[in-house]
PDB file of C-alpha atoms in Angstrom:
ATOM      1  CA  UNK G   1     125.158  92.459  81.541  1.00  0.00           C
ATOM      2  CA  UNK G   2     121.402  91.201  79.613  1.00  0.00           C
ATOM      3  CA  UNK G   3     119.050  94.098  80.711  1.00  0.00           C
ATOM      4  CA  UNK G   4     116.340  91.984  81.943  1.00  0.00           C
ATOM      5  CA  UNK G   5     113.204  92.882  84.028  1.00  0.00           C
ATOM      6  CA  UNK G   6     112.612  91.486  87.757  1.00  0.00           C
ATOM      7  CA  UNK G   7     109.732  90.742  89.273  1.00  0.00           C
ATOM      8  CA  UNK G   8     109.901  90.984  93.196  1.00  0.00           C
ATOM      9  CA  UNK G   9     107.485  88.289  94.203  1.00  0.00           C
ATOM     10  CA  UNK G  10     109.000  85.099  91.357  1.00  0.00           C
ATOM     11  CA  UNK G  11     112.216  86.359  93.006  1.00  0.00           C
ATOM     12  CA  UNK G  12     111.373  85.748  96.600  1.00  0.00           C
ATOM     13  CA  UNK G  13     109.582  82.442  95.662  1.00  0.00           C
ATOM     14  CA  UNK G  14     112.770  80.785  94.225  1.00  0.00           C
ATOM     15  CA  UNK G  15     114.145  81.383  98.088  1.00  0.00           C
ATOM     16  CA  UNK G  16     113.145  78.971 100.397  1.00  0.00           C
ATOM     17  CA  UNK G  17     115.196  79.928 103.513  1.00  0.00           C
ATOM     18  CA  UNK G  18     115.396  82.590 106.071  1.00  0.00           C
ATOM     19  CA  UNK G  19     117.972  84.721 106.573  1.00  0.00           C
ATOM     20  CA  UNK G  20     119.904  83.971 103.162  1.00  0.00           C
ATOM     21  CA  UNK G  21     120.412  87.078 101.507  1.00  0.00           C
ATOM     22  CA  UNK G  22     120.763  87.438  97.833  1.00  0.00           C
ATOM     23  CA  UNK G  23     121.012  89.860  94.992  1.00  0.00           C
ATOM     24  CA  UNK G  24     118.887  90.595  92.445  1.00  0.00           C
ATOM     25  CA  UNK G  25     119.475  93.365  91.048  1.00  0.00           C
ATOM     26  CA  UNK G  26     122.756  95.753  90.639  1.00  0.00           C
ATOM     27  CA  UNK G  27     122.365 100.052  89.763  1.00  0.00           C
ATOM     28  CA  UNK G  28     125.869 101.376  90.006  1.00  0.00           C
ATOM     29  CA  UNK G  29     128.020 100.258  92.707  1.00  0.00           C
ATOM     30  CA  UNK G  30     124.427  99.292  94.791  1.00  0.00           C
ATOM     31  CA  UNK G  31     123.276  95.863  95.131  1.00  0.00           C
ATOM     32  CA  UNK G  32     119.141  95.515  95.283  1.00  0.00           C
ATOM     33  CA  UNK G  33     119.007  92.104  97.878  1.00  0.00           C
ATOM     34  CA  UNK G  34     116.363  90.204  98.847  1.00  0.00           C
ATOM     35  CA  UNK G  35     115.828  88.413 102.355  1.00  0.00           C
ATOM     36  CA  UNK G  36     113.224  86.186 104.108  1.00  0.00           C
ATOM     37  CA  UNK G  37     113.610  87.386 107.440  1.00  0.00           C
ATOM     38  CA  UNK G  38     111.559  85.927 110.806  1.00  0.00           C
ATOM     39  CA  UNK G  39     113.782  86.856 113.514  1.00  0.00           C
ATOM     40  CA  UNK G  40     115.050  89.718 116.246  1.00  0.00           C
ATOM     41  CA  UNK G  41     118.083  91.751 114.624  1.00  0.00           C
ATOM     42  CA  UNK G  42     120.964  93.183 116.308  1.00  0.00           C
ATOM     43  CA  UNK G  43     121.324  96.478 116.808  1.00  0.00           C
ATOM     44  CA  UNK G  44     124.031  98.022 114.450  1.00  0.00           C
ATOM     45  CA  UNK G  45     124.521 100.889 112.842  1.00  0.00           C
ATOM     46  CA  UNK G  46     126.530 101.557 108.692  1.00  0.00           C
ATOM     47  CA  UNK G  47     129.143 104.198 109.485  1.00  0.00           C
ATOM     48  CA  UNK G  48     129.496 104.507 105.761  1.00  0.00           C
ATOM     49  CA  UNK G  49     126.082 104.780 104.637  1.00  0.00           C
ATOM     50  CA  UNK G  50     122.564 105.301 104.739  1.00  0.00           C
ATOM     51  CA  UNK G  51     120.168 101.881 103.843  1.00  0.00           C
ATOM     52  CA  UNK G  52     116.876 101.550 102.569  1.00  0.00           C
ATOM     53  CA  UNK G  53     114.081  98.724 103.158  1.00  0.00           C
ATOM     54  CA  UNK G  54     111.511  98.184 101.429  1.00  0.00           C
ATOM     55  CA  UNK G  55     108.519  95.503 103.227  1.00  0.00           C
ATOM     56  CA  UNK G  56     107.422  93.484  99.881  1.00  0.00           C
ATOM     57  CA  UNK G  57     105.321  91.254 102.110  1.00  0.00           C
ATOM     58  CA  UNK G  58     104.569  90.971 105.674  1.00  0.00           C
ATOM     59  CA  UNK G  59     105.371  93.552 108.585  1.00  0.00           C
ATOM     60  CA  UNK G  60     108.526  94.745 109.168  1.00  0.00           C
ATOM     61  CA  UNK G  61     109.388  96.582 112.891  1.00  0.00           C
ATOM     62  CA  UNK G  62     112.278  98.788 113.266  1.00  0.00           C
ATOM     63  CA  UNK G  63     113.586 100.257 116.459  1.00  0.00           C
ATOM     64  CA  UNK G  64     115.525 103.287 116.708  1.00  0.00           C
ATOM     65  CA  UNK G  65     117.219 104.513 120.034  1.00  0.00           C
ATOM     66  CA  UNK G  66     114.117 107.416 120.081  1.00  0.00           C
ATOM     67  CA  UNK G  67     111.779 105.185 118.495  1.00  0.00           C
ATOM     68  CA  UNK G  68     110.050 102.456 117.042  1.00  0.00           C
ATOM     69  CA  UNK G  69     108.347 102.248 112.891  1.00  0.00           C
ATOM     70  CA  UNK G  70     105.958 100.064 111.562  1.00  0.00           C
ATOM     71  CA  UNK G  71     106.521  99.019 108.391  1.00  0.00           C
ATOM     72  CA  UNK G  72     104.274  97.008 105.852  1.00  0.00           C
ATOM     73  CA  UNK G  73     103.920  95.989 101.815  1.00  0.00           C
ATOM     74  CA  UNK G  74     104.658  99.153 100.039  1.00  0.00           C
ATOM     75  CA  UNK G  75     106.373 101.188 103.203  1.00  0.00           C
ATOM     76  CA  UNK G  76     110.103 101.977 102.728  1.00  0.00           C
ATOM     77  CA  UNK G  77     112.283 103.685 104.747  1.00  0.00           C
ATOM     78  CA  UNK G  78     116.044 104.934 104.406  1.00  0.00           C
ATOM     79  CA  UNK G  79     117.911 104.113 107.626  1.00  0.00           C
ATOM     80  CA  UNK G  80     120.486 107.469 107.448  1.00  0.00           C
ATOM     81  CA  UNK G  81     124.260 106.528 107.632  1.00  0.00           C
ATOM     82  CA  UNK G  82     125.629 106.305 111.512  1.00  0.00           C
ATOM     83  CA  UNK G  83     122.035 105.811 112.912  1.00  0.00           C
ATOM     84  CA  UNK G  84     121.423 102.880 115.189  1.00  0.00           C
ATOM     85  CA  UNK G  85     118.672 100.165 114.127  1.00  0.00           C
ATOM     86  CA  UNK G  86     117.189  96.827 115.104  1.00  0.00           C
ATOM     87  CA  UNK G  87     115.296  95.462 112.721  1.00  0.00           C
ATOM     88  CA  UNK G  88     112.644  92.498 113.834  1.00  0.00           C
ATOM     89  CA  UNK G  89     109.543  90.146 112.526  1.00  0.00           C
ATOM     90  CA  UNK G  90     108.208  88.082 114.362  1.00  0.00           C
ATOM     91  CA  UNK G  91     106.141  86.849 111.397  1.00  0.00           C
ATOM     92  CA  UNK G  92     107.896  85.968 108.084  1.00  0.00           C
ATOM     93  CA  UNK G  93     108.886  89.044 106.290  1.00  0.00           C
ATOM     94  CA  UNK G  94     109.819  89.760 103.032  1.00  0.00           C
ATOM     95  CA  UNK G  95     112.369  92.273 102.877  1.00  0.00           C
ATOM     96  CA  UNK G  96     114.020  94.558  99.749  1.00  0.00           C
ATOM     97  CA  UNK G  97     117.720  95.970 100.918  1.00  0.00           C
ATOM     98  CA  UNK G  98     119.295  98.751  98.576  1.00  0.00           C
ATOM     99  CA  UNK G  99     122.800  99.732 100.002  1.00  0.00           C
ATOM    100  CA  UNK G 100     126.451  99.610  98.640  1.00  0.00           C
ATOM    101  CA  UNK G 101     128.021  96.592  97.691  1.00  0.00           C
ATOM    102  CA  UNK G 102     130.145  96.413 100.017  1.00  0.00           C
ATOM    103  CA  UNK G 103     127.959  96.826 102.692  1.00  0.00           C
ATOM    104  CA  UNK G 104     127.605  94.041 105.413  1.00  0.00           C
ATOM    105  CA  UNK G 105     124.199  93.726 107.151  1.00  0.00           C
ATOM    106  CA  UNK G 106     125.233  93.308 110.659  1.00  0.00           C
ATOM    107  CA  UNK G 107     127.089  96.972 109.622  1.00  0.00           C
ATOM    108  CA  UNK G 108     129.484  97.749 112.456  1.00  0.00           C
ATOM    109  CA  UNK G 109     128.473  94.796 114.709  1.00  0.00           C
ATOM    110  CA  UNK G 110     130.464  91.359 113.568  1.00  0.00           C
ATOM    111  CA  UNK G 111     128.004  88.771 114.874  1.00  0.00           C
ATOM    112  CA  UNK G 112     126.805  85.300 114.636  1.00  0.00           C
ATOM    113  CA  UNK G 113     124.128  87.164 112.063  1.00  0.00           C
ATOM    114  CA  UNK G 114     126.650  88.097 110.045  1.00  0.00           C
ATOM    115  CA  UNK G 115     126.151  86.957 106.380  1.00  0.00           C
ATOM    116  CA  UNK G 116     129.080  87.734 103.765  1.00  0.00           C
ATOM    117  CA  UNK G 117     128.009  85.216 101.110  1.00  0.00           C
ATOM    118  CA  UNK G 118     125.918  86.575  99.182  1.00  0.00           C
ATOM    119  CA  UNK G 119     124.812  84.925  95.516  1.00  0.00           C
ATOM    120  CA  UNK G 120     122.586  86.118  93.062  1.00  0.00           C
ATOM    121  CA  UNK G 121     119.282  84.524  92.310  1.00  0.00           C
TER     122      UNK G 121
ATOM    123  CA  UNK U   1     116.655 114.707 108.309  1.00  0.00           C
ATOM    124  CA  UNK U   2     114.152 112.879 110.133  1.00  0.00           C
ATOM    125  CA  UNK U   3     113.983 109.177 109.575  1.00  0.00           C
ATOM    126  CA  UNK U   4     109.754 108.433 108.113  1.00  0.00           C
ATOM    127  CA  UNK U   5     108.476 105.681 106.865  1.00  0.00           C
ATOM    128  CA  UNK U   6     107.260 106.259 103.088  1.00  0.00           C
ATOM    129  CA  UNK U   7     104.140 104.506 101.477  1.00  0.00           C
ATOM    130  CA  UNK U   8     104.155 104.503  98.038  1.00  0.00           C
ATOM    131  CA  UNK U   9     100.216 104.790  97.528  1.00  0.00           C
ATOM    132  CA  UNK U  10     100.133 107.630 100.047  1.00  0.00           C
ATOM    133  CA  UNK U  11     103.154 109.400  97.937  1.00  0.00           C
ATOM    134  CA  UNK U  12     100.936 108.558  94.467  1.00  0.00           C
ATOM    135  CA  UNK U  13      97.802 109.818  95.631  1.00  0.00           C
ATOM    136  CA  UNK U  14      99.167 113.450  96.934  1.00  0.00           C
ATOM    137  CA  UNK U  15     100.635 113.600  93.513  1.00  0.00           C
ATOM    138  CA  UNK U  16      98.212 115.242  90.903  1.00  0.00           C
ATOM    139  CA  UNK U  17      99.429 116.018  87.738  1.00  0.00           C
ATOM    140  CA  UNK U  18     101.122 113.961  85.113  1.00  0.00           C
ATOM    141  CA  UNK U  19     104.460 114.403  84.453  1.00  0.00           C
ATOM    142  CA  UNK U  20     105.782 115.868  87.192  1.00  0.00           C
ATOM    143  CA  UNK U  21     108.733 114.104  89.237  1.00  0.00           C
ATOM    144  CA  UNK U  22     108.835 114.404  92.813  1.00  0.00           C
ATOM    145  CA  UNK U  23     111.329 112.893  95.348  1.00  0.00           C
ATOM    146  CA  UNK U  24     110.149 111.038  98.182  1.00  0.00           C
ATOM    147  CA  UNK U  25     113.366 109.549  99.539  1.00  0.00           C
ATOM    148  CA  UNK U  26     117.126 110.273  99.195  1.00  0.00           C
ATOM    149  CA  UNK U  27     119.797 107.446 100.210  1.00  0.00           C
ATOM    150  CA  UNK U  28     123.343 108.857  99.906  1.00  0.00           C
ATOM    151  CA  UNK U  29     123.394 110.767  96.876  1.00  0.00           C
ATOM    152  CA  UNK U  30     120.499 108.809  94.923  1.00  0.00           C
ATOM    153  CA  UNK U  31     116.997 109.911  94.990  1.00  0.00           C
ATOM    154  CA  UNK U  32     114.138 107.958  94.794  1.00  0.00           C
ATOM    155  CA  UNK U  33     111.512 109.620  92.530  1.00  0.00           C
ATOM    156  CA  UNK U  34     107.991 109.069  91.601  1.00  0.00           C
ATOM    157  CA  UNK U  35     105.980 110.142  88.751  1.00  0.00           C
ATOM    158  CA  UNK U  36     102.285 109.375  86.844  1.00  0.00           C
ATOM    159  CA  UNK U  37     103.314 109.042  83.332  1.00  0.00           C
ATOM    160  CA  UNK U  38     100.880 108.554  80.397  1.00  0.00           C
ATOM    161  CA  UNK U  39     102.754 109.353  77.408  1.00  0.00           C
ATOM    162  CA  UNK U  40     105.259 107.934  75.074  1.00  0.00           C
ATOM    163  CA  UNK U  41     108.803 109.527  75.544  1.00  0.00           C
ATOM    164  CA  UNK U  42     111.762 110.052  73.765  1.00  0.00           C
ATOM    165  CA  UNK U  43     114.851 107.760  73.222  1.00  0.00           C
ATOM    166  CA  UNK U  44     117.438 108.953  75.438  1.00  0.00           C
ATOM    167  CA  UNK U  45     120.824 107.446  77.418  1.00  0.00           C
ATOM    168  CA  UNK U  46     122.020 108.305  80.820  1.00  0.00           C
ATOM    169  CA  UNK U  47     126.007 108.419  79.830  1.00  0.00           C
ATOM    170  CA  UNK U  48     126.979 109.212  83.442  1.00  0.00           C
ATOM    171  CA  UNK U  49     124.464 106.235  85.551  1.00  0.00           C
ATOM    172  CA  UNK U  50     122.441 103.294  85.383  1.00  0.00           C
ATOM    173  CA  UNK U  51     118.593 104.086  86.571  1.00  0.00           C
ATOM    174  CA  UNK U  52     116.624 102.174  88.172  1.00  0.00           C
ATOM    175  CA  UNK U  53     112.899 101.873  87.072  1.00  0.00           C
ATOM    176  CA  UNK U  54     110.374 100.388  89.658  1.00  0.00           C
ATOM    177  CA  UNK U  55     106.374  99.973  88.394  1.00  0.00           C
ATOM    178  CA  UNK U  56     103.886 100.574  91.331  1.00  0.00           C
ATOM    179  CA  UNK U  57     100.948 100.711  89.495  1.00  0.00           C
ATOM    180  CA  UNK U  58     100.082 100.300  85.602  1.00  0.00           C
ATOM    181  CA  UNK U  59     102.382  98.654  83.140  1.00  0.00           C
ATOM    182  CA  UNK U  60     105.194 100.487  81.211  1.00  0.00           C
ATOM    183  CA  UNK U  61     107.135  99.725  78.163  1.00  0.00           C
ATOM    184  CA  UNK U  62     110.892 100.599  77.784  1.00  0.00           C
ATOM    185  CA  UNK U  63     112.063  99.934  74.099  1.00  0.00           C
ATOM    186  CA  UNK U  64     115.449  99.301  73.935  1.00  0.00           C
ATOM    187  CA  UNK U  65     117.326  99.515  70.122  1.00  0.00           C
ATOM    188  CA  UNK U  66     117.492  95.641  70.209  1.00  0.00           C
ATOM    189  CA  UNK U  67     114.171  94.636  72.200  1.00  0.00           C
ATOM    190  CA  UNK U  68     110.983  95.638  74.058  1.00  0.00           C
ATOM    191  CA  UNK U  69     110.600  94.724  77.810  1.00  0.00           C
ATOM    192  CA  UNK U  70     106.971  94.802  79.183  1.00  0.00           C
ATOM    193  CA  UNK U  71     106.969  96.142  83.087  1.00  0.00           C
ATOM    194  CA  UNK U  72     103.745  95.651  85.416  1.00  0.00           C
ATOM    195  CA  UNK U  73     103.354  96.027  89.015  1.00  0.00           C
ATOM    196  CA  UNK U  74     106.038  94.818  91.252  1.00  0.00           C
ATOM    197  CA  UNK U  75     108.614  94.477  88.390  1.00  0.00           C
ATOM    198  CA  UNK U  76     111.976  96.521  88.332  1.00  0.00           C
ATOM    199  CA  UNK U  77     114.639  97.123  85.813  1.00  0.00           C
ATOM    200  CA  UNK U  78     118.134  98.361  85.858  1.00  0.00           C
ATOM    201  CA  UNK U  79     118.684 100.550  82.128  1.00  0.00           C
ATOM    202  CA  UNK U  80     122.268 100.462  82.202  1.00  0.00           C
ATOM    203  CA  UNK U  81     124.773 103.778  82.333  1.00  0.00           C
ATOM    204  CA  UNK U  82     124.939 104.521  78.433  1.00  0.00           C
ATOM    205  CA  UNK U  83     122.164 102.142  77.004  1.00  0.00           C
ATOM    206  CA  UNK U  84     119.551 104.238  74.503  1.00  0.00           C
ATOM    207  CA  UNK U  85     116.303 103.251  76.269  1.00  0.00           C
ATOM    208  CA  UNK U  86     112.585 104.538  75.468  1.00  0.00           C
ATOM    209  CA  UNK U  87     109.727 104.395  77.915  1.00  0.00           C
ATOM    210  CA  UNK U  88     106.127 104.727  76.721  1.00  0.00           C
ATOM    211  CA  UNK U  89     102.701 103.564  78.663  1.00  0.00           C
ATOM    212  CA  UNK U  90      99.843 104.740  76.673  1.00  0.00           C
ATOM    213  CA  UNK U  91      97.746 104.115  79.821  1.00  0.00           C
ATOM    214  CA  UNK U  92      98.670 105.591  83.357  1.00  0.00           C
ATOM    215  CA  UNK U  93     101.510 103.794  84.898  1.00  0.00           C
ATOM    216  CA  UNK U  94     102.525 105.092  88.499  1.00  0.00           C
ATOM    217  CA  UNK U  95     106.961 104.542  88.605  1.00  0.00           C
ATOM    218  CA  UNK U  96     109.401 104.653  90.843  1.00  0.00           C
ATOM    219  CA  UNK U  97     112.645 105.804  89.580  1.00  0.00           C
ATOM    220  CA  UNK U  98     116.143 105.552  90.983  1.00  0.00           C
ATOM    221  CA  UNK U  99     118.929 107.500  90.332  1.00  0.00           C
ATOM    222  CA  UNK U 100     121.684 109.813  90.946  1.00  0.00           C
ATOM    223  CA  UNK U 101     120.402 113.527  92.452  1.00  0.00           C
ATOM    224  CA  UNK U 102     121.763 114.837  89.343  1.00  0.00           C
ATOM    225  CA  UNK U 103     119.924 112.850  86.522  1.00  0.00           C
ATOM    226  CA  UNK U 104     118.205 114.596  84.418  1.00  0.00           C
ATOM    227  CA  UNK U 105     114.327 112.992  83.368  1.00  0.00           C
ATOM    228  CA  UNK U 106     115.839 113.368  79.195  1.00  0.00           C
ATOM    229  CA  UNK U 107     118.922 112.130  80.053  1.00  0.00           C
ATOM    230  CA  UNK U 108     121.962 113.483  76.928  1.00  0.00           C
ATOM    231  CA  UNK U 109     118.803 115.048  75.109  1.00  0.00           C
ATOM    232  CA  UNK U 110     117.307 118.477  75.594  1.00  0.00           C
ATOM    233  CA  UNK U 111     114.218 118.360  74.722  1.00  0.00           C
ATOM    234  CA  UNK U 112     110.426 119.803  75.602  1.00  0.00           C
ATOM    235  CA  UNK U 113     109.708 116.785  77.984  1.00  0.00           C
ATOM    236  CA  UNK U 114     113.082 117.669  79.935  1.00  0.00           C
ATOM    237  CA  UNK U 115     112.290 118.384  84.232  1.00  0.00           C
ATOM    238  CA  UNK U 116     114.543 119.784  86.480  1.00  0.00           C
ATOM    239  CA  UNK U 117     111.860 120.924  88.633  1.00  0.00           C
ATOM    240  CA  UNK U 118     111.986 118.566  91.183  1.00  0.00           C
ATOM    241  CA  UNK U 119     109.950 119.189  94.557  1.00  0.00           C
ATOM    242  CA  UNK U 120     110.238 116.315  97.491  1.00  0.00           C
ATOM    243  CA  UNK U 121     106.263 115.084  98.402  1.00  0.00           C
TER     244      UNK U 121
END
């Protein structure tokens, strides 16, 4: 595959929709997606792995089961493998997902929010 | 381990010297590492992993043997498992590197520049 560099933000502005995830970048057997989100999650957890976010834009809540981070632009945080999470925005989000590829985002929880189509842009 | 939201900034400005590496995250068995470099390095390959480089702050150049890519702020790029790569910013650049716990800075070279010192921040 052409080495080439990727810029976050002309990445997020070629997708126009919510909730469509889609790669952009691949280390390994990881996938680096995108996603617009502006919604209230599920709670699910990744038996299999830990997940990390990282807010490009926007705010970004995420509730544990003993509590509740804030995240904004330039916050990451690695969700560890087996721990339950509901992600939520209520304002348009940008979003930066490192896991697996094989990983699905509703994780354990199959779901009308499930999304297994995933493209690269 | 406790689950923390990390801000990159926050990470940068407890971080002093140039040229050391220090972990901020781990997902699985990757770490996510961050270092102030202002120096031209050597040409090395990873023969065991991609990396991932990430620019916070500054703008880097990687050399490869067939062309030079120019990183700034919010761009990424994926140096694939086995590709000679060289990484030079002759002004401070603040990264973010992703790899495998076990990836050494110098890659299949020993050499003066090589770090296994790594301390979490």
């Amino acid at each position: 595959m052409e080495v080439k560099v990727v810029n976050f933000e002309e990445k997020f502005s070629k997708l126009e929709e919510l909730h469509s995830y889609r790669i952009i970048a691949q280390m390994n057997d990881y996938y680096f997606k995108i996603v617009k989100a502006k919604r209230e999650f599920i709670w699910h957890t990744h038996p299999e792995t830990d997940e990390v976010f990282v807010v490009i834009n926007g705010e970004l809540k995420i509730d544990l089961r003993d509590k509740t981070m804030h995240l904004k632009s330039g916050d990451m945080v690695v969700i560890p493998q087996g721990v339950e999470h509901k992600p939520s925005c209520p304002d348009e989000c940008h979003i930066l997902l490192i896991e697996p590829t094989e990983t699905v985002n509703t994780g354990d929880k199959e779901s009308e929010l499930t999304d297994t189509d995933l493209e690269w842009i």
